[in-house]
Structures are given as structure tokens and as C-alpha cells.
Amino acid sequence: MGMKAKVALGAVVGIVVIGAVSANAGSDGKDGGSGGGDKGSSASAEHKSGGAKDSGGAEKSDAKSEEKKAAFGGDGEYQVGGDVKPGTYRTTGNDDGMCYWERAKDASGELDSLLANDNVSGTSYVTIKSTDKLFKSSGCADWEAVDPKAKGTPASSMEGDGGMFKVGTDIAPGTYKSTGNADDSCYWERTKDAGHGLDSIIANNNVTGTAVVTISPSDAYFKTNDCGTWKKA
């Protein structure tokens, strides 16, 4: 195991890796996102919603559906409880780790106001708590509210740089293998929630070569960045 350091925009948030240290955000890091680009049995980062239908059964335009679906934009600073409600949100289609988000306990902009943050490639989930005061988002696709009761068809493979997958909805539990990882660049993480704090992590690792991980049915999310495609063993 090694070290995968990530420097956030003017701040550092550390995540303890078993035997190593990973940061939870970085200007050039990729540490979040749900879904990969494969079709069929592979989890996809593209989150499509069926268009709403009018009284005649015809589907309305996707633009209108997406407009209704977006909870808030991917660029801005939002006061929790006013501009944005507490809850879990999802952003998709973020490229090259340029999407940055931050949960903060106040609007001072100082380092100790940070509760959690991340630079995202692909898809990410984040839970904004009622005790948070500010949520910042920059360079991200629109954020959508996640229905906690929503169900999906979980895939049995996922893109290794897809980001963050919801277990049981985006990806099925089980043992997965990723090959072709080089230079400790492959990072994976099993989490119990989408808070992105130290206490959210169940297990994580930086891997060179072949990586094998068992995702438990009780896990909430699985994060993967800079890894080869994961396939269920």
C-alpha cells in the first residue's frame, strides 16, 4: 500500500487509509462518482429519468423533466435549511476531477469550518445534514435529490474511475476484481453513508496491480478511482 495525497482548494481533509493516508479532496484527485460508462450489466454514471407524460400519454421533453428534477445547481454556495434542504443528493457526468463540493459548519471560509469535501470525477453522492450551515459546489453537474426508497437494477461490473456507487441500487454486493492498476493510483473505499467523514469509512486502500474487494450487502456506497474495470468474481 502507499499514499495518495490530495490537496483541496486551499485546504486539506485527511482520510485514514489502512496502512496509508488518502485525502478526501484534491485539485487533481478523483475521489468520488457513481457509475461507469459500460452498458448492459455494468453500472453507469449516466442517470436518466423517464420524461413526465401529459394527459394523452405522450412523453414531455427531457429538458422539462430535468428542470424539475434538479434540486440545485452545480455552481454556488447554498445555506442549509434555506437554499437547500438537508438530505442526500447526487451529481453525475463530472469529468477530470473538476467538480468540487464542500460541507461547512459556517461561512467563514476558514480551514476549521470544513466538515467534508471532495473533488469528483464521474458521479458522487453526498448527505447534507441539518447541522451543516453551508454547502459549496463548483464545476459540478446539477445536484439531484435522492429518494431513499428508490430501487434500481444493480450491475455486476463497474468502471474503475466511475466514482461512487450506491450498493444494492447501482452495484450489487459481492466480491469484485480489478486488474491492471499501476503506481498506487487505484483507490477504493467502502462506506456506511454519504457523509464523507472519517467515521463514514468501513475500509479503503490504494492498490498497485490486481485489487480484490468484497462489497457487503450492509455497505451503503462503494467509491473507486483510477482503477481498472471491476468485475464480479
mmCIF file of N, CA and C in Angstrom, residues 3 19 26-27 39-40 44 52 57-58 60 62-63 78 86 96 99 154 202 205 212 219 224:
data_model
loop_
_atom_site.group_PDB
_atom_site.id
_atom_site.type_symbol
_atom_site.label_atom_id
_atom_site.label_comp_id
_atom_site.label_asym_id
_atom_site.label_seq_id
_atom_site.Cartn_x
_atom_site.Cartn_y
_atom_site.Cartn_z
ATOM 1 N N MET A 3 0.599 5.869 -0.613
ATOM 2 C CA MET A 3 -0.064 7.098 -0.217
ATOM 3 C C MET A 3 -0.626 7.797 -1.431
ATOM 4 N N GLY A 19 -3.048 1.482 6.677
ATOM 5 C CA GLY A 19 -1.654 1.394 6.289
ATOM 6 C C GLY A 19 -1.196 2.511 5.392
ATOM 7 N N GLY A 26 -9.112 16.980 -3.700
ATOM 8 C CA GLY A 26 -7.891 17.451 -4.302
ATOM 9 C C GLY A 26 -8.111 18.073 -5.648
ATOM 10 N N SER A 27 -7.275 19.041 -6.009
ATOM 11 C CA SER A 27 -7.456 19.740 -7.269
ATOM 12 C C SER A 27 -7.206 18.844 -8.448
ATOM 13 N N LYS A 39 -22.232 -0.459 -20.708
ATOM 14 C CA LYS A 39 -23.660 -0.665 -20.870
ATOM 15 C C LYS A 39 -24.027 -2.048 -20.369
ATOM 16 N N GLY A 40 -25.303 -2.357 -20.403
ATOM 17 C CA GLY A 40 -25.782 -3.673 -20.034
ATOM 18 C C GLY A 40 -25.622 -3.935 -18.558
ATOM 19 N N SER A 44 -23.694 2.380 -14.661
ATOM 20 C CA SER A 44 -23.459 3.547 -15.496
ATOM 21 C C SER A 44 -23.568 4.822 -14.698
ATOM 22 N N ALA A 52 -41.738 13.029 -17.966
ATOM 23 C CA ALA A 52 -43.106 13.063 -17.476
ATOM 24 C C ALA A 52 -44.060 12.978 -18.659
ATOM 25 N N GLY A 57 -50.719 10.732 -22.582
ATOM 26 C CA GLY A 57 -49.763 9.647 -22.540
ATOM 27 C C GLY A 57 -48.479 9.951 -23.259
ATOM 28 N N ALA A 58 -48.399 11.123 -23.927
ATOM 29 C CA ALA A 58 -47.175 11.463 -24.652
ATOM 30 C C ALA A 58 -46.130 11.966 -23.680
ATOM 31 N N LYS A 60 -43.305 14.214 -22.219
ATOM 32 C CA LYS A 60 -42.889 15.596 -22.353
ATOM 33 C C LYS A 60 -41.396 15.653 -22.597
ATOM 34 N N ASP A 62 -37.405 16.086 -22.363
ATOM 35 C CA ASP A 62 -36.434 15.756 -21.330
ATOM 36 C C ASP A 62 -36.001 17.003 -20.589
ATOM 37 N N ALA A 63 -35.924 18.122 -21.283
ATOM 38 C CA ALA A 63 -35.470 19.365 -20.666
ATOM 39 C C ALA A 63 -36.376 19.748 -19.510
ATOM 40 N N TYR A 78 -24.670 27.489 -0.936
ATOM 41 C CA TYR A 78 -26.061 27.355 -0.525
ATOM 42 C C TYR A 78 -26.176 27.237 0.999
ATOM 43 N N PRO A 86 -31.719 19.697 4.042
ATOM 44 C CA PRO A 86 -30.905 18.532 4.407
ATOM 45 C C PRO A 86 -31.395 17.296 3.658
ATOM 46 N N ASP A 96 -12.743 14.641 -15.058
ATOM 47 C CA ASP A 96 -11.377 15.074 -14.733
ATOM 48 C C ASP A 96 -11.232 15.674 -13.346
ATOM 49 N N CYS A 99 -15.100 18.747 -10.543
ATOM 50 C CA CYS A 99 -16.226 19.023 -9.649
ATOM 51 C C CYS A 99 -15.721 19.013 -8.210
ATOM 52 N N PRO A 154 -29.207 -3.359 -9.848
ATOM 53 C CA PRO A 154 -27.769 -3.301 -9.580
ATOM 54 C C PRO A 154 -26.951 -4.090 -10.597
ATOM 55 N N ILE A 202 -15.655 2.324 6.115
ATOM 56 C CA ILE A 202 -15.596 0.970 6.646
ATOM 57 C C ILE A 202 -14.214 0.381 6.354
ATOM 58 N N ASN A 205 -8.327 1.419 0.458
ATOM 59 C CA ASN A 205 -6.979 1.001 0.104
ATOM 60 C C ASN A 205 -6.510 1.689 -1.163
ATOM 61 N N VAL A 212 -8.742 -6.841 -5.147
ATOM 62 C CA VAL A 212 -9.917 -7.664 -4.870
ATOM 63 C C VAL A 212 -10.601 -7.109 -3.639
ATOM 64 N N ASP A 219 -23.092 -2.526 3.262
ATOM 65 C CA ASP A 219 -22.398 -1.305 2.850
ATOM 66 C C ASP A 219 -23.395 -0.359 2.183
ATOM 67 N N THR A 224 -14.619 4.285 -6.198
ATOM 68 C CA THR A 224 -13.473 3.766 -6.949
ATOM 69 C C THR A 224 -12.937 4.835 -7.892
#
